[in-house]
Amino acid sequence: METKVLIVDDHRLFREGLKNLLQKSDDINVVGEAENGMQAIEKSKALKPDVILMDIVMPEMNGIHSAQHILRENPHAKVIGLTMHNEKYFIKEMLKSGVYGYLFKDCSYTQLIDAIESVQKGKKYLSSETTNVVVSDYVNGLSSNSNDKNHLSEREEEVFKLLVNGYTISEISNMLFVSVKTIGTHKKNIMKKLGLKNMTELIKYALKNELITLT
Amino acid sequence: METKVLIVDDHRLFREGLKNLLQKSDDINVVGEAENGMQAIEKSKALKPDVILMDIVMPEMNGIHSAQHILRENPHAKVIGLTMHNEKYFIKEMLKSGVYGYLFKDCSYTQLIDAIESVQKGKKYLSSETTNVVVSDYVNGLSSNSNDKNHLSEREEEVFKLLVNGYTISEISNMLFVSVKTIGTHKKNIMKKLGLKNMTELIKYALKNELITLT
DNA sequence: CCAGAAATAAGGAAACACCCTATTGTTTTT
DNA sequence: AAAAACAATAGGGTGTTTCCTTATTTCTGG
């Protein structure tokens, strides 16, 4: 039976190229395309694809949130994360969301076909790089506890967002009606929890995790 | 006559997809692929392509430097910047380097074909978004003078790099054997020249201009 | 229910950064 | 050749942030 595939990526040329490649296979039918996470949810509802190839960094809505929505409404869909980022955060969030596969865009066509066939049969498929990341976290006992250990509190999250948006400690203390000392403490704790040394690292962290964008 | 095309991009799947699309046209022959700027220089020397589709952000060597090398050795090659970034800096640098076209990856296949045919005939081809950026700079008189006006001095560049790599003013003053006051002044002048308000903006600026990377 | 852990808040002292001003040497303009 | 602009340096004063420490409240597991 033919596998119905939905391609989600914000770059038209990439979608068109990929579609063309996949159509060469008799077992695969590209039933639709979406250029962001929002569209992916709609198309997925309308077209009921078997496999969804999902980019992560996209405008409007990213692939992580999109996958979560889609899998809540249709738990039988198999989502494959298809991204250029070897970021631990992305991999973890996607796997937590219940996706079945994770590949990088520099994989080969045959690898992609393999992945699609595997997830279609209900087998998980991770690229070797992804497997490495997952395994190294697993053996280091970082599988789930650490994520909670360095999880920011609500207040810290609030301060974090303001910090990476360029507000100073004193500006933030005025906004939140507390002492500059308090915000200073929050900042210190945030840095400690996230293992960051300076503002540069803080902002890089925020960018990697898509809390701010390079606008 | 057939147009010989070289595809330069760090994502194999994108290259394979694009190659497949382009091979559908009888006038186009994809003679090779490269996954970074360094390889692009070698392949370009060996294969003498007519048109080079060049990504910008790549490991090893970026597309801007690669294009400069290639065009120095082979001024007849037509380079088309093919990127997902609508960044003024990239556009300006590519055009200064002498590329013939500039497109985004969310363009359509037909647009790409148009672009290849145009540059092959010696006509420049910019996507409408690119044209907008260029024209708006042009009418605002920012075409070349402003770039020199807010150009950092050597010393400022040095301090800038250290700052965005996370060093504090006093650390930098120790490294460069000058007073903290001097570095403070440099920082102030850097901020003023670049029109930035705070560290967040400084770091974003550095990232956009590839002076640091999101590692 | 209550002990211990987080979260939240802040004080004092020291380090740090920012604003304005200024000197000196080097380019660029007129 | 004189005037103007720029580059590199830095001091004084002031405001900001950090470091270390302490205190209150809230949450959570046995």
mmCIF file of N, CA, C and O in Angstrom, chain A residues 54-58 61-65 67-68 79-105 126 130 133-134 137 147 204-213, chain B residues 214-215:
data_model
loop_
_atom_site.group_PDB
_atom_site.id
_atom_site.type_symbol
_atom_site.label_atom_id
_atom_site.label_comp_id
_atom_site.label_asym_id
_atom_site.label_seq_id
_atom_site.Cartn_x
_atom_site.Cartn_y
_atom_site.Cartn_z
ATOM 1 N N MET A 54 8.869 16.726 9.072
ATOM 2 C CA MET A 54 8.665 17.998 9.767
ATOM 3 C C MET A 54 9.971 18.736 10.052
ATOM 4 O O MET A 54 10.810 18.257 10.804
ATOM 5 N N ASP A 55 10.118 19.902 9.429
ATOM 6 C CA ASP A 55 11.214 20.801 9.775
ATOM 7 C C ASP A 55 10.940 21.369 11.172
ATOM 8 O O ASP A 55 9.801 21.312 11.649
ATOM 9 N N ILE A 56 11.942 21.917 11.823
ATOM 10 C CA ILE A 56 11.703 22.453 13.166
ATOM 11 C C ILE A 56 11.644 23.973 13.185
ATOM 12 O O ILE A 56 10.660 24.568 13.617
ATOM 13 N N VAL A 57 12.697 24.615 12.696
ATOM 14 C CA VAL A 57 12.708 26.072 12.752
ATOM 15 C C VAL A 57 11.923 26.636 11.577
ATOM 16 O O VAL A 57 12.341 26.540 10.428
ATOM 17 N N MET A 58 10.763 27.179 11.877
ATOM 18 C CA MET A 58 9.893 27.756 10.845
ATOM 19 C C MET A 58 9.188 28.970 11.417
ATOM 20 O O MET A 58 9.001 29.060 12.630
ATOM 21 N N MET A 61 4.733 28.938 13.426
ATOM 22 C CA MET A 61 4.736 27.936 14.486
ATOM 23 C C MET A 61 5.841 26.930 14.196
ATOM 24 O O MET A 61 5.987 26.481 13.056
ATOM 25 N N ASN A 62 6.624 26.577 15.211
ATOM 26 C CA ASN A 62 7.731 25.665 14.945
ATOM 27 C C ASN A 62 7.267 24.210 14.918
ATOM 28 O O ASN A 62 6.129 23.887 15.252
ATOM 29 N N GLY A 63 8.174 23.349 14.498
ATOM 30 C CA GLY A 63 7.834 21.956 14.281
ATOM 31 C C GLY A 63 7.533 21.187 15.551
ATOM 32 O O GLY A 63 6.773 20.210 15.537
ATOM 33 N N ILE A 64 8.102 21.631 16.655
ATOM 34 C CA ILE A 64 7.869 20.931 17.923
ATOM 35 C C ILE A 64 6.418 21.091 18.360
ATOM 36 O O ILE A 64 5.717 20.121 18.623
ATOM 37 N N HIS A 65 5.965 22.343 18.391
ATOM 38 C CA HIS A 65 4.584 22.589 18.788
ATOM 39 C C HIS A 65 3.599 21.977 17.800
ATOM 40 O O HIS A 65 2.561 21.440 18.175
ATOM 41 N N ALA A 67 4.071 19.322 15.915
ATOM 42 C CA ALA A 67 4.030 17.862 16.098
ATOM 43 C C ALA A 67 3.160 17.500 17.295
ATOM 44 O O ALA A 67 2.391 16.530 17.259
ATOM 45 N N GLN A 68 3.266 18.284 18.364
ATOM 46 C CA GLN A 68 2.467 18.012 19.559
ATOM 47 C C GLN A 68 0.975 18.092 19.255
ATOM 48 O O GLN A 68 0.207 17.202 19.627
ATOM 49 N N VAL A 79 5.512 11.081 12.751
ATOM 50 C CA VAL A 79 6.237 12.304 12.417
ATOM 51 C C VAL A 79 7.741 12.020 12.403
ATOM 52 O O VAL A 79 8.272 11.382 13.306
ATOM 53 N N ILE A 80 8.414 12.485 11.345
ATOM 54 C CA ILE A 80 9.870 12.413 11.289
ATOM 55 C C ILE A 80 10.427 13.835 11.329
ATOM 56 O O ILE A 80 10.097 14.658 10.476
ATOM 57 N N GLY A 81 11.211 14.137 12.352
ATOM 58 C CA GLY A 81 11.879 15.435 12.417
ATOM 59 C C GLY A 81 12.976 15.480 11.367
ATOM 60 O O GLY A 81 13.812 14.586 11.309
ATOM 61 N N LEU A 82 12.940 16.498 10.518
ATOM 62 C CA LEU A 82 13.908 16.583 9.426
ATOM 63 C C LEU A 82 14.509 17.977 9.486
ATOM 64 O O LEU A 82 13.894 18.944 9.067
ATOM 65 N N THR A 83 15.707 18.067 10.050
ATOM 66 C CA THR A 83 16.218 19.388 10.385
ATOM 67 C C THR A 83 17.711 19.494 10.144
ATOM 68 O O THR A 83 18.393 18.490 9.961
ATOM 69 N N MET A 84 18.220 20.698 10.188
ATOM 70 C CA MET A 84 19.664 20.849 10.024
ATOM 71 C C MET A 84 20.354 21.026 11.369
ATOM 72 O O MET A 84 21.541 21.225 11.425
ATOM 73 N N HIS A 85 19.562 20.944 12.433
ATOM 74 C CA HIS A 85 20.145 21.210 13.739
ATOM 75 C C HIS A 85 20.431 19.935 14.527
ATOM 76 O O HIS A 85 19.564 19.112 14.706
ATOM 77 N N ASN A 86 21.657 19.846 15.005
ATOM 78 C CA ASN A 86 22.021 18.721 15.848
ATOM 79 C C ASN A 86 21.917 19.168 17.305
ATOM 80 O O ASN A 86 22.772 18.896 18.118
ATOM 81 N N GLU A 87 20.862 19.888 17.602
ATOM 82 C CA GLU A 87 20.726 20.447 18.931
ATOM 83 C C GLU A 87 20.010 19.487 19.869
ATOM 84 O O GLU A 87 18.901 19.033 19.583
ATOM 85 N N LYS A 88 20.672 19.252 20.992
ATOM 86 C CA LYS A 88 20.116 18.371 22.009
ATOM 87 C C LYS A 88 18.684 18.769 22.373
ATOM 88 O O LYS A 88 17.798 17.932 22.480
ATOM 89 N N TYR A 89 18.486 20.067 22.524
ATOM 90 C CA TYR A 89 17.175 20.553 22.933
ATOM 91 C C TYR A 89 16.083 20.132 21.945
ATOM 92 O O TYR A 89 15.027 19.630 22.332
ATOM 93 N N PHE A 90 16.357 20.337 20.651
ATOM 94 C CA PHE A 90 15.378 19.995 19.629
ATOM 95 C C PHE A 90 15.069 18.503 19.638
ATOM 96 O O PHE A 90 13.914 18.089 19.574
ATOM 97 N N ILE A 91 16.148 17.724 19.689
ATOM 98 C CA ILE A 91 15.980 16.270 19.649
ATOM 99 C C ILE A 91 15.119 15.816 20.823
ATOM 100 O O ILE A 91 14.151 15.074 20.668
ATOM 101 N N LYS A 92 15.472 16.314 21.996
ATOM 102 C CA LYS A 92 14.744 15.914 23.201
ATOM 103 C C LYS A 92 13.274 16.306 23.130
ATOM 104 O O LYS A 92 12.380 15.505 23.424
ATOM 105 N N GLU A 93 13.022 17.530 22.723
ATOM 106 C CA GLU A 93 11.639 18.007 22.675
ATOM 107 C C GLU A 93 10.827 17.218 21.649
ATOM 108 O O GLU A 93 9.669 16.879 21.887
ATOM 109 N N MET A 94 11.443 16.937 20.512
ATOM 110 C CA MET A 94 10.731 16.182 19.482
ATOM 111 C C MET A 94 10.430 14.774 19.986
ATOM 112 O O MET A 94 9.304 14.282 19.826
ATOM 113 N N LEU A 95 11.399 14.130 20.580
ATOM 114 C CA LEU A 95 11.174 12.767 21.050
ATOM 115 C C LEU A 95 10.136 12.750 22.172
ATOM 116 O O LEU A 95 9.285 11.862 22.237
ATOM 117 N N LYS A 96 10.198 13.755 23.047
ATOM 118 C CA LYS A 96 9.195 13.845 24.114
ATOM 119 C C LYS A 96 7.794 14.018 23.531
ATOM 120 O O LYS A 96 6.808 13.572 24.112
ATOM 121 N N SER A 97 7.741 14.708 22.388
ATOM 122 C CA SER A 97 6.438 14.949 21.758
ATOM 123 C C SER A 97 5.887 13.695 21.089
ATOM 124 O O SER A 97 4.749 13.677 20.653
ATOM 125 N N GLY A 98 6.720 12.682 20.951
ATOM 126 C CA GLY A 98 6.244 11.424 20.393
ATOM 127 C C GLY A 98 6.531 11.220 18.914
ATOM 128 O O GLY A 98 5.858 10.424 18.260
ATOM 129 N N VAL A 99 7.525 11.929 18.376
ATOM 130 C CA VAL A 99 7.835 11.706 16.970
ATOM 131 C C VAL A 99 8.541 10.354 16.827
ATOM 132 O O VAL A 99 9.109 9.828 17.771
ATOM 133 N N TYR A 100 8.478 9.807 15.624
ATOM 134 C CA TYR A 100 8.999 8.457 15.390
ATOM 135 C C TYR A 100 10.381 8.428 14.766
ATOM 136 O O TYR A 100 11.047 7.404 14.768
ATOM 137 N N GLY A 101 10.790 9.559 14.203
ATOM 138 C CA GLY A 101 12.090 9.556 13.551
ATOM 139 C C GLY A 101 12.752 10.919 13.654
ATOM 140 O O GLY A 101 12.086 11.932 13.885
ATOM 141 N N TYR A 102 14.062 10.941 13.483
ATOM 142 C CA TYR A 102 14.790 12.197 13.522
ATOM 143 C C TYR A 102 15.991 12.095 12.585
ATOM 144 O O TYR A 102 16.869 11.248 12.786
ATOM 145 N N LEU A 103 16.003 12.946 11.569
ATOM 146 C CA LEU A 103 17.066 12.926 10.560
ATOM 147 C C LEU A 103 17.595 14.330 10.332
ATOM 148 O O LEU A 103 16.906 15.308 10.581
ATOM 149 N N PHE A 104 18.819 14.416 9.802
ATOM 150 C CA PHE A 104 19.346 15.709 9.388
ATOM 151 C C PHE A 104 19.202 15.889 7.885
ATOM 152 O O PHE A 104 19.165 14.908 7.144
ATOM 153 N N LYS A 105 19.185 17.157 7.500
ATOM 154 C CA LYS A 105 18.991 17.444 6.082
ATOM 155 C C LYS A 105 20.200 17.059 5.244
ATOM 156 O O LYS A 105 20.133 17.124 4.020
ATOM 157 N N LEU A 126 16.200 6.737 14.099
ATOM 158 C CA LEU A 126 17.022 7.911 14.402
ATOM 159 C C LEU A 126 18.286 7.869 13.555
ATOM 160 O O LEU A 126 18.853 6.802 13.338
ATOM 161 N N THR A 130 21.880 11.472 15.851
ATOM 162 C CA THR A 130 20.841 11.620 16.862
ATOM 163 C C THR A 130 20.981 10.543 17.920
ATOM 164 O O THR A 130 20.919 10.813 19.124
ATOM 165 N N VAL A 133 23.633 11.377 20.424
ATOM 166 C CA VAL A 133 23.212 12.370 21.413
ATOM 167 C C VAL A 133 22.346 11.715 22.480
ATOM 168 O O VAL A 133 22.561 11.886 23.679
ATOM 169 N N VAL A 134 21.382 10.919 22.025
ATOM 170 C CA VAL A 134 20.442 10.287 22.945
ATOM 171 C C VAL A 134 21.170 9.317 23.870
ATOM 172 O O VAL A 134 20.995 9.356 25.089
ATOM 173 N N ASP A 137 23.447 11.021 26.493
ATOM 174 C CA ASP A 137 22.653 11.567 27.593
ATOM 175 C C ASP A 137 22.154 10.450 28.501
ATOM 176 O O ASP A 137 22.131 10.581 29.717
ATOM 177 N N ASN A 147 16.793 17.401 33.212
ATOM 178 C CA ASN A 147 15.945 18.372 32.562
ATOM 179 C C ASN A 147 15.079 19.095 33.591
ATOM 180 O O ASN A 147 14.789 20.270 33.472
ATOM 181 N N LYS A 204 23.078 33.238 23.325
ATOM 182 C CA LYS A 204 23.201 32.091 22.419
ATOM 183 C C LYS A 204 22.212 30.995 22.837
ATOM 184 O O LYS A 204 21.565 30.386 22.000
ATOM 185 N N TYR A 205 22.143 30.773 24.136
ATOM 186 C CA TYR A 205 21.221 29.754 24.651
ATOM 187 C C TYR A 205 19.791 30.089 24.250
ATOM 188 O O TYR A 205 19.046 29.240 23.765
ATOM 189 N N ALA A 206 19.429 31.356 24.417
ATOM 190 C CA ALA A 206 18.077 31.789 24.081
ATOM 191 C C ALA A 206 17.797 31.614 22.595
ATOM 192 O O ALA A 206 16.707 31.203 22.196
ATOM 193 N N LEU A 207 18.771 31.891 21.775
ATOM 194 C CA LEU A 207 18.599 31.750 20.330
ATOM 195 C C LEU A 207 18.455 30.291 19.938
ATOM 196 O O LEU A 207 17.586 29.926 19.156
ATOM 197 N N LYS A 208 19.310 29.442 20.503
ATOM 198 C CA LYS A 208 19.258 28.021 20.200
ATOM 199 C C LYS A 208 17.900 27.447 20.555
ATOM 200 O O LYS A 208 17.387 26.561 19.894
ATOM 201 N N ASN A 209 17.336 27.934 21.640
ATOM 202 C CA ASN A 209 16.076 27.399 22.111
ATOM 203 C C ASN A 209 14.891 28.184 21.588
ATOM 204 O O ASN A 209 13.774 28.047 22.084
ATOM 205 N N GLU A 210 15.175 29.048 20.618
ATOM 206 C CA GLU A 210 14.116 29.794 19.949
ATOM 207 C C GLU A 210 13.283 30.659 20.878
ATOM 208 O O GLU A 210 12.103 30.846 20.646
ATOM 209 N N LEU A 211 13.915 31.146 21.963
ATOM 210 C CA LEU A 211 13.185 32.047 22.853
ATOM 211 C C LEU A 211 13.270 33.467 22.327
ATOM 212 O O LEU A 211 12.440 34.309 22.621
ATOM 213 N N ILE A 212 14.298 33.718 21.546
ATOM 214 C CA ILE A 212 14.362 34.959 20.767
ATOM 215 C C ILE A 212 14.809 34.584 19.362
ATOM 216 O O ILE A 212 15.314 33.487 19.134
ATOM 217 N N THR A 213 14.617 35.516 18.430
ATOM 218 C CA THR A 213 15.070 35.251 17.072
ATOM 219 C C THR A 213 16.026 36.337 16.630
ATOM 220 O O THR A 213 16.032 37.443 17.167
ATOM 221 N N LEU B 214 26.655 30.048 16.531
ATOM 222 C CA LEU B 214 25.779 29.513 17.557
ATOM 223 C C LEU B 214 26.231 28.093 17.912
ATOM 224 O O LEU B 214 25.487 27.149 17.751
ATOM 225 N N THR B 215 27.434 27.942 18.386
ATOM 226 C CA THR B 215 27.939 26.621 18.747
ATOM 227 C C THR B 215 27.577 26.373 20.189
ATOM 228 O O THR B 215 26.979 25.492 20.595
#
